[in-house]
PDB file of N, CA and C in Angstrom:
ATOM      1  N   MET A   4       0.822  -1.178   0.001  1.00 61.00           N
ATOM      2  CA  MET A   4      -0.001   0.000  -0.001  1.00 61.00           C
ATOM      3  C   MET A   4       0.872   1.250   0.000  1.00 61.00           C
ATOM      4  N   PHE A   5       1.779   1.356   0.934  1.00 71.00           N
ATOM      5  CA  PHE A   5       2.688   2.500   1.002  1.00 71.00           C
ATOM      6  C   PHE A   5       4.096   2.046   0.693  1.00 71.00           C
ATOM      7  N   ASP A   6       4.828   2.877  -0.028  1.00 72.00           N
ATOM      8  CA  ASP A   6       6.235   2.592  -0.319  1.00 72.00           C
ATOM      9  C   ASP A   6       7.077   3.155   0.821  1.00 72.00           C
ATOM     10  N   LEU A   7       7.671   2.289   1.611  1.00 73.00           N
ATOM     11  CA  LEU A   7       8.436   2.726   2.778  1.00 73.00           C
ATOM     12  C   LEU A   7       9.933   2.780   2.521  1.00 73.00           C
ATOM     13  N   THR A   8      10.335   2.606   1.263  1.00 78.00           N
ATOM     14  CA  THR A   8      11.762   2.697   0.964  1.00 78.00           C
ATOM     15  C   THR A   8      12.183   4.164   1.029  1.00 78.00           C
ATOM     16  N   PRO A   9      13.335   4.425   1.620  1.00 78.00           N
ATOM     17  CA  PRO A   9      13.778   5.818   1.738  1.00 78.00           C
ATOM     18  C   PRO A   9      14.151   6.406   0.378  1.00 78.00           C
ATOM     19  N   LYS A  10      13.942   7.698   0.240  1.00 74.00           N
ATOM     20  CA  LYS A  10      14.341   8.372  -0.992  1.00 74.00           C
ATOM     21  C   LYS A  10      15.494   9.313  -0.679  1.00 74.00           C
ATOM     22  N   HIS A  11      16.202   9.698  -1.712  1.00 77.00           N
ATOM     23  CA  HIS A  11      17.322  10.612  -1.551  1.00 77.00           C
ATOM     24  C   HIS A  11      16.807  11.957  -1.059  1.00 77.00           C
ATOM     25  N   ALA A  12      17.547  12.599  -0.176  1.00 75.00           N
ATOM     26  CA  ALA A  12      17.103  13.862   0.433  1.00 75.00           C
ATOM     27  C   ALA A  12      16.823  14.939  -0.602  1.00 75.00           C
ATOM     28  N   LEU A  13      17.576  14.966  -1.698  1.00 71.00           N
ATOM     29  CA  LEU A  13      17.378  16.014  -2.698  1.00 71.00           C
ATOM     30  C   LEU A  13      16.103  15.824  -3.513  1.00 71.00           C
ATOM     31  N   LYS A  14      15.439  14.672  -3.362  1.00 73.00           N
ATOM     32  CA  LYS A  14      14.158  14.449  -4.023  1.00 73.00           C
ATOM     33  C   LYS A  14      12.984  14.852  -3.136  1.00 73.00           C
ATOM     34  N   SER A  15      13.284  15.342  -1.959  1.00 75.00           N
ATOM     35  CA  SER A  15      12.250  15.714  -1.006  1.00 75.00           C
ATOM     36  C   SER A  15      11.845  17.174  -1.194  1.00 75.00           C
ATOM     37  N   LYS A  16      10.562  17.393  -1.403  1.00 74.00           N
ATOM     38  CA  LYS A  16      10.062  18.771  -1.525  1.00 74.00           C
ATOM     39  C   LYS A  16      10.195  19.510  -0.202  1.00 74.00           C
ATOM     40  N   ALA A  17      10.140  18.786   0.913  1.00 79.00           N
ATOM     41  CA  ALA A  17      10.315  19.427   2.220  1.00 79.00           C
ATOM     42  C   ALA A  17      11.733  19.981   2.360  1.00 79.00           C
ATOM     43  N   ILE A  18      12.719  19.222   1.900  1.00 79.00           N
ATOM     44  CA  ILE A  18      14.108  19.703   1.961  1.00 79.00           C
ATOM     45  C   ILE A  18      14.264  20.935   1.085  1.00 79.00           C
ATOM     46  N   TRP A  19      13.737  20.871  -0.164  1.00 74.00           N
ATOM     47  CA  TRP A  19      13.838  22.023  -1.062  1.00 74.00           C
ATOM     48  C   TRP A  19      13.095  23.224  -0.480  1.00 74.00           C
ATOM     49  N   GLY A  20      11.969  22.983   0.162  1.00 77.00           N
ATOM     50  CA  GLY A  20      11.238  24.074   0.801  1.00 77.00           C
ATOM     51  C   GLY A  20      12.056  24.718   1.905  1.00 77.00           C
ATOM     52  N   GLY A  21      12.753  23.880   2.677  1.00 82.00           N
ATOM     53  CA  GLY A  21      13.629  24.409   3.720  1.00 82.00           C
ATOM     54  C   GLY A  21      14.783  25.212   3.150  1.00 82.00           C
ATOM     55  N   VAL A  22      15.342  24.731   2.056  1.00 81.00           N
ATOM     56  CA  VAL A  22      16.435  25.458   1.397  1.00 81.00           C
ATOM     57  C   VAL A  22      15.947  26.814   0.916  1.00 81.00           C
ATOM     58  N   VAL A  23      14.760  26.830   0.333  1.00 77.00           N
ATOM     59  CA  VAL A  23      14.193  28.093  -0.144  1.00 77.00           C
ATOM     60  C   VAL A  23      13.932  29.035   1.027  1.00 77.00           C
ATOM     61  N   ALA A  24      13.416  28.505   2.124  1.00 80.00           N
ATOM     62  CA  ALA A  24      13.127  29.339   3.292  1.00 80.00           C
ATOM     63  C   ALA A  24      14.408  29.956   3.843  1.00 80.00           C
ATOM     64  N   VAL A  25      15.446  29.146   3.965  1.00 85.00           N
ATOM     65  CA  VAL A  25      16.729  29.669   4.455  1.00 85.00           C
ATOM     66  C   VAL A  25      17.315  30.659   3.452  1.00 85.00           C
ATOM     67  N   GLY A  26      17.245  30.288   2.165  1.00 81.00           N
ATOM     68  CA  GLY A  26      17.753  31.181   1.121  1.00 81.00           C
ATOM     69  C   GLY A  26      17.013  32.512   1.110  1.00 81.00           C
ATOM     70  N   GLY A  27      15.701  32.459   1.308  1.00 78.00           N
ATOM     71  CA  GLY A  27      14.917  33.698   1.379  1.00 78.00           C
ATOM     72  C   GLY A  27      15.322  34.564   2.548  1.00 78.00           C
ATOM     73  N   GLY A  28      15.600  33.927   3.687  1.00 82.00           N
ATOM     74  CA  GLY A  28      16.050  34.679   4.852  1.00 82.00           C
ATOM     75  C   GLY A  28      17.408  35.331   4.628  1.00 82.00           C
ATOM     76  N   VAL A  29      18.310  34.578   4.011  1.00 86.00           N
ATOM     77  CA  VAL A  29      19.640  35.116   3.711  1.00 86.00           C
ATOM     78  C   VAL A  29      19.530  36.247   2.685  1.00 86.00           C
ATOM     79  N   ALA A  30      18.690  36.044   1.664  1.00 82.00           N
ATOM     80  CA  ALA A  30      18.492  37.082   0.646  1.00 82.00           C
ATOM     81  C   ALA A  30      17.901  38.349   1.284  1.00 82.00           C
ATOM     82  N   GLY A  31      16.963  38.183   2.207  1.00 82.00           N
ATOM     83  CA  GLY A  31      16.382  39.320   2.917  1.00 82.00           C
ATOM     84  C   GLY A  31      17.424  40.068   3.724  1.00 82.00           C
ATOM     85  N   PHE A  32      18.358  39.348   4.281  1.00 85.00           N
ATOM     86  CA  PHE A  32      19.447  39.971   5.042  1.00 85.00           C
ATOM     87  C   PHE A  32      20.268  40.901   4.149  1.00 85.00           C
ATOM     88  N   PHE A  33      20.415  40.533   2.880  1.00 88.00           N
ATOM     89  CA  PHE A  33      21.186  41.340   1.940  1.00 88.00           C
ATOM     90  C   PHE A  33      20.318  42.330   1.158  1.00 88.00           C
ATOM     91  N   GLY A  34      19.048  42.491   1.555  1.00 87.00           N
ATOM     92  CA  GLY A  34      18.199  43.498   0.954  1.00 87.00           C
ATOM     93  C   GLY A  34      17.298  43.032  -0.169  1.00 87.00           C
ATOM     94  N   TYR A  35      17.278  41.735  -0.465  1.00 82.00           N
ATOM     95  CA  TYR A  35      16.391  41.213  -1.504  1.00 82.00           C
ATOM     96  C   TYR A  35      15.097  40.730  -0.865  1.00 82.00           C
ATOM     97  N   SER A  36      14.012  40.780  -1.635  1.00 81.00           N
ATOM     98  CA  SER A  36      12.732  40.272  -1.116  1.00 81.00           C
ATOM     99  C   SER A  36      12.110  39.312  -2.110  1.00 81.00           C
ATOM    100  N   MET A  37      11.312  38.383  -1.589  1.00 76.00           N
ATOM    101  CA  MET A  37      10.614  37.397  -2.419  1.00 76.00           C
ATOM    102  C   MET A  37       9.132  37.463  -2.078  1.00 76.00           C
ATOM    103  N   SER A  38       8.291  37.410  -3.107  1.00 81.00           N
ATOM    104  CA  SER A  38       6.848  37.387  -2.876  1.00 81.00           C
ATOM    105  C   SER A  38       6.443  35.974  -2.436  1.00 81.00           C
ATOM    106  N   PRO A  39       5.289  35.841  -1.812  1.00 80.00           N
ATOM    107  CA  PRO A  39       4.821  34.498  -1.439  1.00 80.00           C
ATOM    108  C   PRO A  39       4.670  33.569  -2.645  1.00 80.00           C
ATOM    109  N   GLU A  40       4.289  34.129  -3.795  1.00 83.00           N
ATOM    110  CA  GLU A  40       4.163  33.317  -5.013  1.00 83.00           C
ATOM    111  C   GLU A  40       5.521  32.774  -5.450  1.00 83.00           C
ATOM    112  N   ASP A  41       6.561  33.594  -5.297  1.00 79.00           N
ATOM    113  CA  ASP A  41       7.915  33.148  -5.648  1.00 79.00           C
ATOM    114  C   ASP A  41       8.367  32.001  -4.753  1.00 79.00           C
ATOM    115  N   THR A  42       8.081  32.100  -3.462  1.00 75.00           N
ATOM    116  CA  THR A  42       8.511  31.057  -2.541  1.00 75.00           C
ATOM    117  C   THR A  42       7.787  29.745  -2.788  1.00 75.00           C
ATOM    118  N   VAL A  43       6.563  29.799  -3.340  1.00 80.00           N
ATOM    119  CA  VAL A  43       5.818  28.581  -3.645  1.00 80.00           C
ATOM    120  C   VAL A  43       6.411  27.898  -4.874  1.00 80.00           C
ATOM    121  N   GLN A  44       6.792  28.650  -5.896  1.00 84.00           N
ATOM    122  CA  GLN A  44       7.278  28.093  -7.153  1.00 84.00           C
ATOM    123  C   GLN A  44       8.756  27.741  -7.136  1.00 84.00           C
ATOM    124  N   LEU A  45       9.532  28.365  -6.281  1.00 78.00           N
ATOM    125  CA  LEU A  45      10.977  28.187  -6.294  1.00 78.00           C
ATOM    126  C   LEU A  45      11.448  26.753  -6.041  1.00 78.00           C
ATOM    127  N   PRO A  46      10.883  26.000  -5.094  1.00 76.00           N
ATOM    128  CA  PRO A  46      11.349  24.617  -4.917  1.00 76.00           C
ATOM    129  C   PRO A  46      11.184  23.759  -6.167  1.00 76.00           C
ATOM    130  N   VAL A  47      10.073  23.952  -6.873  1.00 81.00           N
ATOM    131  CA  VAL A  47       9.844  23.191  -8.106  1.00 81.00           C
ATOM    132  C   VAL A  47      10.874  23.587  -9.157  1.00 81.00           C
ATOM    133  N   LEU A  48      11.138  24.878  -9.282  1.00 81.00           N
ATOM    134  CA  LEU A  48      12.124  25.365 -10.233  1.00 81.00           C
ATOM    135  C   LEU A  48      13.521  24.832  -9.908  1.00 81.00           C
ATOM    136  N   LEU A  49      13.898  24.880  -8.644  1.00 78.00           N
ATOM    137  CA  LEU A  49      15.231  24.396  -8.248  1.00 78.00           C
ATOM    138  C   LEU A  49      15.368  22.895  -8.483  1.00 78.00           C
ATOM    139  N   ALA A  50      14.326  22.133  -8.192  1.00 80.00           N
ATOM    140  CA  ALA A  50      14.375  20.692  -8.437  1.00 80.00           C
ATOM    141  C   ALA A  50      14.497  20.399  -9.928  1.00 80.00           C
ATOM    142  N   SER A  51      13.803  21.158 -10.748  1.00 86.00           N
ATOM    143  CA  SER A  51      13.907  20.983 -12.199  1.00 86.00           C
ATOM    144  C   SER A  51      15.297  21.305 -12.710  1.00 86.00           C
ATOM    145  N   ILE A  52      15.864  22.383 -12.196  1.00 85.00           N
ATOM    146  CA  ILE A  52      17.230  22.763 -12.590  1.00 85.00           C
ATOM    147  C   ILE A  52      18.218  21.690 -12.169  1.00 85.00           C
ATOM    148  N   ALA A  53      18.079  21.189 -10.938  1.00 83.00           N
ATOM    149  CA  ALA A  53      18.996  20.152 -10.447  1.00 83.00           C
ATOM    150  C   ALA A  53      18.887  18.887 -11.311  1.00 83.00           C
ATOM    151  N   SER A  54      17.677  18.503 -11.694  1.00 86.00           N
ATOM    152  CA  SER A  54      17.489  17.330 -12.548  1.00 86.00           C
ATOM    153  C   SER A  54      18.128  17.541 -13.914  1.00 86.00           C
ATOM    154  N   SER A  55      17.943  18.722 -14.463  1.00 90.00           N
ATOM    155  CA  SER A  55      18.512  19.021 -15.779  1.00 90.00           C
ATOM    156  C   SER A  55      20.036  19.001 -15.749  1.00 90.00           C
ATOM    157  N   VAL A  56      20.604  19.627 -14.737  1.00 87.00           N
ATOM    158  CA  VAL A  56      22.072  19.645 -14.609  1.00 87.00           C
ATOM    159  C   VAL A  56      22.599  18.227 -14.417  1.00 87.00           C
ATOM    160  N   GLY A  57      21.925  17.430 -13.607  1.00 86.00           N
ATOM    161  CA  GLY A  57      22.339  16.041 -13.403  1.00 86.00           C
ATOM    162  C   GLY A  57      22.295  15.236 -14.689  1.00 86.00           C
ATOM    163  N   GLY A  58      21.250  15.427 -15.485  1.00 89.00           N
ATOM    164  CA  GLY A  58      21.146  14.726 -16.760  1.00 89.00           C
ATOM    165  C   GLY A  58      22.249  15.124 -17.729  1.00 89.00           C
ATOM    166  N   VAL A  59      22.520  16.410 -17.804  1.00 90.00           N
ATOM    167  CA  VAL A  59      23.594  16.893 -18.688  1.00 90.00           C
ATOM    168  C   VAL A  59      24.942  16.340 -18.239  1.00 90.00           C
ATOM    169  N   LEU A  60      25.191  16.334 -16.939  1.00 87.00           N
ATOM    170  CA  LEU A  60      26.461  15.790 -16.435  1.00 87.00           C
ATOM    171  C   LEU A  60      26.592  14.302 -16.716  1.00 87.00           C
ATOM    172  N   ALA A  61      25.496  13.560 -16.605  1.00 88.00           N
ATOM    173  CA  ALA A  61      25.535  12.125 -16.899  1.00 88.00           C
ATOM    174  C   ALA A  61      25.856  11.878 -18.373  1.00 88.00           C
ATOM    175  N   ILE A  62      25.212  12.634 -19.246  1.00 90.00           N
ATOM    176  CA  ILE A  62      25.486  12.493 -20.683  1.00 90.00           C
ATOM    177  C   ILE A  62      26.921  12.884 -20.994  1.00 90.00           C
ATOM    178  N   PHE A  63      27.367  14.003 -20.448  1.00 87.00           N
ATOM    179  CA  PHE A  63      28.743  14.451 -20.675  1.00 87.00           C
ATOM    180  C   PHE A  63      29.744  13.419 -20.168  1.00 87.00           C
ATOM    181  N   GLY A  64      29.480  12.851 -18.989  1.00 87.00           N
ATOM    182  CA  GLY A  64      30.364  11.828 -18.439  1.00 87.00           C
ATOM    183  C   GLY A  64      30.440  10.601 -19.324  1.00 87.00           C
ATOM    184  N   ARG A  65      29.313  10.202 -19.901  1.00 85.00           N
ATOM    185  CA  ARG A  65      29.302   9.036 -20.781  1.00 85.00           C
ATOM    186  C   ARG A  65      30.066   9.322 -22.077  1.00 85.00           C
ATOM    187  N   ILE A  66      29.947  10.521 -22.603  1.00 86.00           N
ATOM    188  CA  ILE A  66      30.658  10.892 -23.828  1.00 86.00           C
ATOM    189  C   ILE A  66      32.162  10.922 -23.591  1.00 86.00           C
ATOM    190  N   LYS A  67      32.574  11.450 -22.436  1.00 84.00           N
ATOM    191  CA  LYS A  67      34.007  11.580 -22.139  1.00 84.00           C
ATOM    192  C   LYS A  67      34.631  10.287 -21.620  1.00 84.00           C
ATOM    193  N   ALA A  68      33.830   9.284 -21.292  1.00 81.00           N
ATOM    194  CA  ALA A  68      34.359   8.035 -20.752  1.00 81.00           C
ATOM    195  C   ALA A  68      35.251   7.336 -21.787  1.00 81.00           C
ATOM    196  N   ASP A  69      36.261   6.660 -21.288  1.00 81.00           N
ATOM    197  CA  ASP A  69      37.179   5.983 -22.196  1.00 81.00           C
ATOM    198  C   ASP A  69      36.929   4.470 -22.270  1.00 81.00           C
ATOM    199  N   ARG A  70      35.955   3.955 -21.549  1.00 79.00           N
ATOM    200  CA  ARG A  70      35.615   2.535 -21.611  1.00 79.00           C
ATOM    201  C   ARG A  70      34.159   2.352 -21.989  1.00 79.00           C
ATOM    202  N   LYS A  71      33.870   1.287 -22.680  1.00 77.00           N
ATOM    203  CA  LYS A  71      32.497   0.965 -23.061  1.00 77.00           C
ATOM    204  C   LYS A  71      31.745   0.417 -21.855  1.00 77.00           C
ATOM    205  N   ILE A  72      30.432   0.583 -21.908  1.00 73.00           N
ATOM    206  CA  ILE A  72      29.589  -0.012 -20.887  1.00 73.00           C
ATOM    207  C   ILE A  72      29.464  -1.501 -21.188  1.00 73.00           C
ATOM    208  N   GLY A  73      29.744  -2.359 -20.214  1.00 71.00           N
ATOM    209  CA  GLY A  73      29.754  -3.791 -20.472  1.00 71.00           C
ATOM    210  C   GLY A  73      28.702  -4.475 -19.816  1.00 71.00           C
TER     211      GLY A  73
END
């Protein structure tokens, strides 16, 4: 019924939400402000960026590899 296998911390929306909250506080300290709408969308955007960068790095690593996958 429920999947009880642990997931990687970076796949957790709660972790990304915490990162955004801390980042927003730090940004506020330096004079930047974020609207409530921005704070809602930012975790999704950051997770998408992280996935994209990971995919690009995986492809780049496979291209630069000197051995075949066996």
